[in-house]
PDB file of C-alpha atoms in Angstrom:
ATOM      1  CA  GLN E  25       0.695 -96.594  -6.019  1.00  0.00           C
ATOM      2  CA  LYS E  26       2.405 -93.146  -5.013  1.00  0.00           C
ATOM      3  CA  GLU E  27       0.473 -91.072  -2.594  1.00  0.00           C
ATOM      4  CA  VAL E  28       0.157 -88.240  -4.961  1.00  0.00           C
ATOM      5  CA  GLU E  29       0.345 -88.579  -8.562  1.00  0.00           C
ATOM      6  CA  GLN E  30       0.650 -86.069 -11.368  1.00  0.00           C
ATOM      7  CA  ASP E  31       1.130 -86.183 -15.210  1.00  0.00           C
ATOM      8  CA  PRO E  32       4.828 -85.317 -15.560  1.00  0.00           C
ATOM      9  CA  GLY E  33       4.294 -83.628 -19.064  1.00  0.00           C
ATOM     10  CA  PRO E  34       5.941 -81.847 -20.614  1.00  0.00           C
ATOM     11  CA  LEU E  35       2.645 -79.963 -21.568  1.00  0.00           C
ATOM     12  CA  SER E  36       3.047 -77.333 -24.368  1.00  0.00           C
ATOM     13  CA  VAL E  37       0.453 -74.899 -25.262  1.00  0.00           C
ATOM     14  CA  PRO E  38       0.099 -71.685 -27.287  1.00  0.00           C
ATOM     15  CA  GLU E  39       0.208 -68.495 -25.511  1.00  0.00           C
ATOM     16  CA  GLY E  40      -3.254 -67.366 -24.412  1.00  0.00           C
ATOM     17  CA  ALA E  41      -4.471 -70.958 -24.006  1.00  0.00           C
ATOM     18  CA  ILE E  42      -6.510 -72.174 -20.906  1.00  0.00           C
ATOM     19  CA  VAL E  43      -4.071 -74.680 -19.089  1.00  0.00           C
ATOM     20  CA  SER E  44      -5.504 -77.346 -16.820  1.00  0.00           C
ATOM     21  CA  LEU E  45      -3.101 -79.303 -14.433  1.00  0.00           C
ATOM     22  CA  ASN E  46      -4.225 -81.877 -12.138  1.00  0.00           C
ATOM     23  CA  CYS E  47      -3.254 -84.261  -9.315  1.00  0.00           C
ATOM     24  CA  THR E  48      -4.790 -87.349  -7.704  1.00  0.00           C
ATOM     25  CA  TYR E  49      -4.061 -88.518  -4.442  1.00  0.00           C
ATOM     26  CA  SER E  50      -5.046 -91.860  -2.048  1.00  0.00           C
ATOM     27  CA  ASN E  51      -5.025 -90.426   1.379  1.00  0.00           C
ATOM     28  CA  SER E  52      -8.518 -89.270   2.144  1.00  0.00           C
ATOM     29  CA  ALA E  53      -7.144 -87.563   5.465  1.00  0.00           C
ATOM     30  CA  PHE E  54      -5.575 -84.675   3.282  1.00  0.00           C
ATOM     31  CA  GLN E  55      -7.287 -81.495   4.014  1.00  0.00           C
ATOM     32  CA  TYR E  56      -4.653 -78.825   2.948  1.00  0.00           C
ATOM     33  CA  PHE E  57      -4.154 -78.468  -0.783  1.00  0.00           C
ATOM     34  CA  MET E  58      -1.290 -76.413  -2.342  1.00  0.00           C
ATOM     35  CA  TRP E  59      -0.033 -75.578  -6.044  1.00  0.00           C
ATOM     36  CA  TYR E  60       3.753 -74.429  -6.169  1.00  0.00           C
ATOM     37  CA  ARG E  61       5.317 -73.053  -9.442  1.00  0.00           C
ATOM     38  CA  GLN E  62       8.905 -73.807  -9.867  1.00  0.00           C
ATOM     39  CA  TYR E  63      11.408 -72.563 -12.244  1.00  0.00           C
ATOM     40  CA  SER E  64      14.507 -74.096 -13.422  1.00  0.00           C
ATOM     41  CA  ARG E  65      17.231 -74.201 -10.651  1.00  0.00           C
ATOM     42  CA  LYS E  66      14.853 -72.157  -7.918  1.00  0.00           C
ATOM     43  CA  GLY E  67      12.940 -73.268  -5.198  1.00  0.00           C
ATOM     44  CA  PRO E  68       8.969 -73.777  -5.429  1.00  0.00           C
ATOM     45  CA  GLU E  69       6.804 -70.756  -5.133  1.00  0.00           C
ATOM     46  CA  LEU E  70       3.622 -71.122  -3.392  1.00  0.00           C
ATOM     47  CA  LEU E  71       0.724 -69.928  -5.956  1.00  0.00           C
ATOM     48  CA  MET E  72      -2.644 -71.123  -4.290  1.00  0.00           C
ATOM     49  CA  TYR E  73      -3.835 -73.021  -1.265  1.00  0.00           C
ATOM     50  CA  THR E  74      -7.204 -74.392  -0.766  1.00  0.00           C
ATOM     51  CA  TYR E  75      -8.699 -75.837   2.540  1.00  0.00           C
ATOM     52  CA  SER E  76     -10.910 -78.905   2.007  1.00  0.00           C
ATOM     53  CA  SER E  77     -13.207 -78.908  -1.075  1.00  0.00           C
ATOM     54  CA  GLY E  78     -14.295 -76.285  -3.211  1.00  0.00           C
ATOM     55  CA  ASN E  79     -12.888 -73.709  -5.651  1.00  0.00           C
ATOM     56  CA  LYS E  80     -10.663 -70.481  -5.272  1.00  0.00           C
ATOM     57  CA  GLU E  81      -9.543 -67.966  -7.748  1.00  0.00           C
ATOM     58  CA  ASP E  82      -6.700 -65.503  -7.911  1.00  0.00           C
ATOM     59  CA  GLY E  83      -6.236 -63.437 -11.001  1.00  0.00           C
ATOM     60  CA  ARG E  84      -5.576 -66.017 -13.900  1.00  0.00           C
ATOM     61  CA  PHE E  85      -5.534 -68.901 -11.464  1.00  0.00           C
ATOM     62  CA  THR E  86      -8.307 -71.081 -10.451  1.00  0.00           C
ATOM     63  CA  ALA E  87      -7.784 -74.154  -7.839  1.00  0.00           C
ATOM     64  CA  GLN E  88     -10.337 -76.632  -7.616  1.00  0.00           C
ATOM     65  CA  VAL E  89     -10.534 -79.515  -5.082  1.00  0.00           C
ATOM     66  CA  ASP E  90     -12.960 -82.651  -5.337  1.00  0.00           C
ATOM     67  CA  LYS E  91     -12.393 -84.636  -2.211  1.00  0.00           C
ATOM     68  CA  SER E  92     -14.766 -87.057  -3.240  1.00  0.00           C
ATOM     69  CA  SER E  93     -12.735 -87.952  -6.105  1.00  0.00           C
ATOM     70  CA  LYS E  94      -9.548 -87.321  -4.458  1.00  0.00           C
ATOM     71  CA  TYR E  95      -8.755 -84.973  -7.194  1.00  0.00           C
ATOM     72  CA  ILE E  96      -7.427 -81.426  -7.549  1.00  0.00           C
ATOM     73  CA  SER E  97      -6.998 -79.023 -10.413  1.00  0.00           C
ATOM     74  CA  LEU E  98      -5.505 -75.789 -11.273  1.00  0.00           C
ATOM     75  CA  PHE E  99      -6.455 -73.769 -14.218  1.00  0.00           C
ATOM     76  CA  ILE E 100      -4.196 -70.783 -15.815  1.00  0.00           C
ATOM     77  CA  ARG E 101      -6.197 -68.465 -18.009  1.00  0.00           C
ATOM     78  CA  ASP E 102      -4.706 -66.489 -20.501  1.00  0.00           C
ATOM     79  CA  SER E 103      -1.440 -68.222 -20.151  1.00  0.00           C
ATOM     80  CA  GLN E 104       1.915 -66.474 -20.722  1.00  0.00           C
ATOM     81  CA  PRO E 105       5.494 -67.763 -21.560  1.00  0.00           C
ATOM     82  CA  SER E 106       6.520 -66.423 -18.390  1.00  0.00           C
ATOM     83  CA  ASP E 107       4.152 -69.269 -16.929  1.00  0.00           C
ATOM     84  CA  SER E 108       6.477 -71.859 -18.370  1.00  0.00           C
ATOM     85  CA  ALA E 109       7.802 -73.874 -15.313  1.00  0.00           C
ATOM     86  CA  THR E 110       7.062 -76.961 -13.333  1.00  0.00           C
ATOM     87  CA  TYR E 111       3.982 -77.175 -11.451  1.00  0.00           C
ATOM     88  CA  LEU E 112       3.828 -78.910  -8.084  1.00  0.00           C
ATOM     89  CA  CYS E 113       0.781 -80.240  -6.124  1.00  0.00           C
ATOM     90  CA  ALA E 114       1.394 -80.596  -2.186  1.00  0.00           C
ATOM     91  CA  MET E 115      -1.202 -81.576   0.246  1.00  0.00           C
ATOM     92  CA  ARG E 116      -1.294 -82.483   3.945  1.00  0.00           C
ATOM     93  CA  ASP E 117      -3.686 -83.453   6.654  1.00  0.00           C
ATOM     94  CA  ASN E 118      -5.126 -81.473   9.685  1.00  0.00           C
ATOM     95  CA  TYR E 119      -2.473 -82.669  12.102  1.00  0.00           C
ATOM     96  CA  GLY E 120       0.935 -83.402  10.533  1.00  0.00           C
ATOM     97  CA  GLN E 121       3.216 -80.910   9.055  1.00  0.00           C
ATOM     98  CA  ASN E 122       4.482 -83.312   6.590  1.00  0.00           C
ATOM     99  CA  PHE E 123       3.654 -81.781   3.238  1.00  0.00           C
ATOM    100  CA  VAL E 124       3.468 -84.550   0.360  1.00  0.00           C
ATOM    101  CA  PHE E 125       4.401 -83.453  -2.982  1.00  0.00           C
ATOM    102  CA  GLY E 126       3.369 -84.546  -6.743  1.00  0.00           C
ATOM    103  CA  PRO E 127       6.401 -85.117  -9.054  1.00  0.00           C
ATOM    104  CA  GLY E 128       5.264 -82.011 -10.849  1.00  0.00           C
ATOM    105  CA  THR E 129       4.062 -81.495 -14.475  1.00  0.00           C
ATOM    106  CA  ARG E 130       6.564 -79.506 -16.685  1.00  0.00           C
ATOM    107  CA  LEU E 131       4.530 -76.754 -18.522  1.00  0.00           C
ATOM    108  CA  SER E 132       5.755 -74.599 -21.681  1.00  0.00           C
ATOM    109  CA  VAL E 133       3.721 -71.810 -23.070  1.00  0.00           C
ATOM    110  CA  LEU E 134       5.023 -71.068 -26.634  1.00  0.00           C
ATOM    111  CA  PRO E 135       4.814 -67.363 -27.892  1.00  0.00           C
TER     112      PRO E 135
ATOM    113  CA  GLY X  23      12.593 -58.417   3.194  1.00  0.00           C
ATOM    114  CA  ALA X  24      14.966 -61.283   2.583  1.00  0.00           C
ATOM    115  CA  GLY X  25      14.003 -64.600   1.771  1.00  0.00           C
ATOM    116  CA  VAL X  26      15.222 -67.929   2.658  1.00  0.00           C
ATOM    117  CA  SER X  27      18.805 -68.301   1.963  1.00  0.00           C
ATOM    118  CA  GLN X  28      20.883 -71.658   1.592  1.00  0.00           C
ATOM    119  CA  THR X  29      24.547 -72.042   1.201  1.00  0.00           C
ATOM    120  CA  PRO X  30      26.383 -73.181  -0.481  1.00  0.00           C
ATOM    121  CA  SER X  31      24.206 -73.179  -3.695  1.00  0.00           C
ATOM    122  CA  ASN X  32      26.373 -76.174  -5.088  1.00  0.00           C
ATOM    123  CA  LYS X  33      28.416 -78.799  -3.428  1.00  0.00           C
ATOM    124  CA  VAL X  34      30.473 -81.605  -5.062  1.00  0.00           C
ATOM    125  CA  THR X  35      31.758 -84.298  -2.447  1.00  0.00           C
ATOM    126  CA  GLU X  36      33.596 -87.381  -2.976  1.00  0.00           C
ATOM    127  CA  LYS X  37      31.671 -90.716  -1.651  1.00  0.00           C
ATOM    128  CA  GLY X  38      32.170 -91.287   1.983  1.00  0.00           C
ATOM    129  CA  LYS X  39      32.931 -87.645   2.926  1.00  0.00           C
ATOM    130  CA  TYR X  40      30.711 -85.378   5.654  1.00  0.00           C
ATOM    131  CA  VAL X  41      28.948 -82.475   4.322  1.00  0.00           C
ATOM    132  CA  GLU X  42      27.161 -79.693   5.961  1.00  0.00           C
ATOM    133  CA  LEU X  43      24.194 -77.431   4.183  1.00  0.00           C
ATOM    134  CA  ARG X  44      23.150 -74.496   5.827  1.00  0.00           C
ATOM    135  CA  CYS X  45      19.725 -72.701   5.703  1.00  0.00           C
ATOM    136  CA  ASP X  46      18.910 -69.259   6.893  1.00  0.00           C
ATOM    137  CA  PRO X  47      15.069 -68.801   7.168  1.00  0.00           C
ATOM    138  CA  ILE X  48      12.994 -65.825   7.170  1.00  0.00           C
ATOM    139  CA  SER X  49      13.370 -63.763  10.353  1.00  0.00           C
ATOM    140  CA  GLY X  50      10.526 -64.456  12.818  1.00  0.00           C
ATOM    141  CA  HIS X  51       9.567 -67.725  10.965  1.00  0.00           C
ATOM    142  CA  THR X  52       9.517 -70.457  13.710  1.00  0.00           C
ATOM    143  CA  ALA X  53       8.910 -73.348  11.432  1.00  0.00           C
ATOM    144  CA  LEU X  54      11.690 -74.844   9.318  1.00  0.00           C
ATOM    145  CA  TYR X  55      11.342 -77.739   6.912  1.00  0.00           C
ATOM    146  CA  TRP X  56      14.071 -79.858   4.815  1.00  0.00           C
ATOM    147  CA  TYR X  57      13.169 -81.297   1.732  1.00  0.00           C
ATOM    148  CA  ARG X  58      15.051 -83.388  -0.722  1.00  0.00           C
ATOM    149  CA  GLN X  59      14.309 -83.188  -4.447  1.00  0.00           C
ATOM    150  CA  SER X  60      15.670 -85.610  -7.018  1.00  0.00           C
ATOM    151  CA  LEU X  61      15.656 -84.730 -10.808  1.00  0.00           C
ATOM    152  CA  GLY X  62      12.229 -85.082 -12.354  1.00  0.00           C
ATOM    153  CA  GLN X  63      10.618 -85.556  -8.850  1.00  0.00           C
ATOM    154  CA  GLY X  64       8.611 -83.273  -6.175  1.00  0.00           C
ATOM    155  CA  PRO X  65      10.262 -82.515  -2.942  1.00  0.00           C
ATOM    156  CA  GLU X  66      10.365 -85.170  -0.406  1.00  0.00           C
ATOM    157  CA  PHE X  67      10.053 -84.078   3.257  1.00  0.00           C
ATOM    158  CA  LEU X  68      12.733 -84.723   5.476  1.00  0.00           C
ATOM    159  CA  ILE X  69      12.361 -82.944   8.588  1.00  0.00           C
ATOM    160  CA  TYR X  70      10.349 -80.372  10.267  1.00  0.00           C
ATOM    161  CA  PHE X  71      11.742 -77.961  13.334  1.00  0.00           C
ATOM    162  CA  GLN X  72       9.311 -75.864  15.345  1.00  0.00           C
ATOM    163  CA  GLY X  73      11.670 -73.705  17.028  1.00  0.00           C
ATOM    164  CA  THR X  74      14.836 -75.514  18.356  1.00  0.00           C
ATOM    165  CA  GLY X  75      13.389 -79.102  18.384  1.00  0.00           C
ATOM    166  CA  ALA X  76      12.857 -81.518  15.710  1.00  0.00           C
ATOM    167  CA  ALA X  77       8.981 -81.882  15.793  1.00  0.00           C
ATOM    168  CA  ASP X  78       8.840 -84.429  12.802  1.00  0.00           C
ATOM    169  CA  ASP X  79      11.989 -86.474  11.541  1.00  0.00           C
ATOM    170  CA  SER X  80      10.244 -89.318   9.708  1.00  0.00           C
ATOM    171  CA  GLY X  81      11.333 -88.479   6.457  1.00  0.00           C
ATOM    172  CA  LEU X  82      15.190 -88.633   7.290  1.00  0.00           C
ATOM    173  CA  PRO X  83      16.121 -91.649   5.317  1.00  0.00           C
ATOM    174  CA  ASN X  84      18.633 -93.254   7.818  1.00  0.00           C
ATOM    175  CA  ASP X  85      21.037 -92.399  10.413  1.00  0.00           C
ATOM    176  CA  ARG X  86      23.649 -90.878   8.250  1.00  0.00           C
ATOM    177  CA  PHE X  87      21.249 -87.616   8.057  1.00  0.00           C
ATOM    178  CA  PHE X  88      20.899 -85.260  10.799  1.00  0.00           C
ATOM    179  CA  ALA X  89      19.718 -81.848  11.247  1.00  0.00           C
ATOM    180  CA  VAL X  90      19.976 -79.164  13.976  1.00  0.00           C
ATOM    181  CA  ARG X  91      18.731 -75.816  14.815  1.00  0.00           C
ATOM    182  CA  PRO X  92      20.346 -74.999  18.110  1.00  0.00           C
ATOM    183  CA  GLU X  93      18.892 -71.232  18.388  1.00  0.00           C
ATOM    184  CA  GLY X  94      15.682 -71.540  16.669  1.00  0.00           C
ATOM    185  CA  SER X  95      17.125 -69.753  13.486  1.00  0.00           C
ATOM    186  CA  VAL X  96      19.584 -71.040  11.301  1.00  0.00           C
ATOM    187  CA  SER X  97      19.685 -74.876  10.520  1.00  0.00           C
ATOM    188  CA  THR X  98      22.120 -77.344   9.328  1.00  0.00           C
ATOM    189  CA  LEU X  99      21.587 -80.581   7.681  1.00  0.00           C
ATOM    190  CA  LYS X 100      24.551 -83.063   8.231  1.00  0.00           C
ATOM    191  CA  ILE X 101      25.045 -85.956   6.002  1.00  0.00           C
ATOM    192  CA  GLN X 102      27.884 -88.559   7.031  1.00  0.00           C
ATOM    193  CA  ARG X 103      29.615 -91.190   4.988  1.00  0.00           C
ATOM    194  CA  THR X 104      27.879 -89.684   1.773  1.00  0.00           C
ATOM    195  CA  GLU X 105      26.742 -92.030  -1.082  1.00  0.00           C
ATOM    196  CA  ARG X 106      26.033 -91.313  -4.794  1.00  0.00           C
ATOM    197  CA  GLY X 107      22.356 -91.774  -4.211  1.00  0.00           C
ATOM    198  CA  ASP X 108      22.398 -88.752  -1.843  1.00  0.00           C
ATOM    199  CA  SER X 109      22.837 -86.497  -4.897  1.00  0.00           C
ATOM    200  CA  ALA X 110      20.049 -84.153  -5.131  1.00  0.00           C
ATOM    201  CA  VAL X 111      18.802 -80.858  -4.453  1.00  0.00           C
ATOM    202  CA  TYR X 112      18.292 -79.918  -0.674  1.00  0.00           C
ATOM    203  CA  LEU X 113      15.666 -77.533  -0.229  1.00  0.00           C
ATOM    204  CA  CYS X 114      14.756 -75.674   2.951  1.00  0.00           C
ATOM    205  CA  ALA X 115      11.701 -73.881   3.752  1.00  0.00           C
ATOM    206  CA  SER X 116      10.165 -71.577   6.545  1.00  0.00           C
ATOM    207  CA  SER X 117       6.822 -70.702   7.751  1.00  0.00           C
ATOM    208  CA  LYS X 118       5.020 -68.800  10.668  1.00  0.00           C
ATOM    209  CA  THR X 119       4.152 -70.699  13.412  1.00  0.00           C
ATOM    210  CA  GLY X 120       0.452 -71.761  13.930  1.00  0.00           C
ATOM    211  CA  GLN X 121      -1.395 -74.441  11.969  1.00  0.00           C
ATOM    212  CA  GLY X 122      -3.452 -71.700  10.186  1.00  0.00           C
ATOM    213  CA  SER X 123      -0.460 -70.157   8.412  1.00  0.00           C
ATOM    214  CA  SER X 124       1.825 -73.412   8.188  1.00  0.00           C
ATOM    215  CA  TYR X 125       0.857 -73.690   4.576  1.00  0.00           C
ATOM    216  CA  GLU X 126       2.740 -70.675   3.702  1.00  0.00           C
ATOM    217  CA  GLN X 127       5.980 -72.225   3.290  1.00  0.00           C
ATOM    218  CA  TYR X 128       8.686 -70.122   1.821  1.00  0.00           C
ATOM    219  CA  PHE X 129      11.327 -72.061   0.026  1.00  0.00           C
ATOM    220  CA  GLY X 130      15.058 -71.203  -0.536  1.00  0.00           C
ATOM    221  CA  PRO X 131      16.921 -71.962  -3.935  1.00  0.00           C
ATOM    222  CA  GLY X 132      18.263 -75.033  -2.754  1.00  0.00           C
ATOM    223  CA  THR X 133      21.883 -76.718  -2.446  1.00  0.00           C
ATOM    224  CA  ARG X 134      22.683 -79.104  -5.244  1.00  0.00           C
ATOM    225  CA  LEU X 135      24.798 -81.715  -3.836  1.00  0.00           C
ATOM    226  CA  THR X 136      26.537 -84.043  -6.223  1.00  0.00           C
ATOM    227  CA  VAL X 137      28.288 -87.017  -4.803  1.00  0.00           C
ATOM    228  CA  THR X 138      30.908 -88.346  -7.117  1.00  0.00           C
TER     229      THR X 138
END
């Protein structure tokens, strides 16, 4: 079992839909949780981060962490074609600098 | 300001050759990371520098891989005796020092390495 799992997709939705992206993980020591967006042939770009459990909202994006279930989510409201990209979750514990990434979910938002 | 830059953007080399990949971090960022990303996978941690020293090199797959950051800015990832399995995109990221802000990693566009 990999340390961080993510449905690779592809996930196709119509423009304006609410998108739900998820990751599960096995290491209960993880405390920092990040979501990155990666366009084709580009480096990942940080979208959201959360420390420990809870929700965080930023514009159309909401990140949720449920540490009891070892499950994190990213919701995108009013999705746009420009949101079409691969979404990566990443996480680490309190002490190390070693970020562990999921394999990414490829999202297509159709106009 | 300028972001993280990486050169070359693409590198094709023959099996067994030596390659160097360069990363220019954001000015003032003391932390620098190297990752490797294979097709359809997330970035895989290789090594982390804090200043000039490698604080964590636990992700380097074997002794053919080595990285330096002699002046605490530019870093070079060196791969000896390249193998076809080394083909991947090599990503560099930098961040400000301090545990509270170290989640804010800024990635470069990557170097696509192809070993033939």
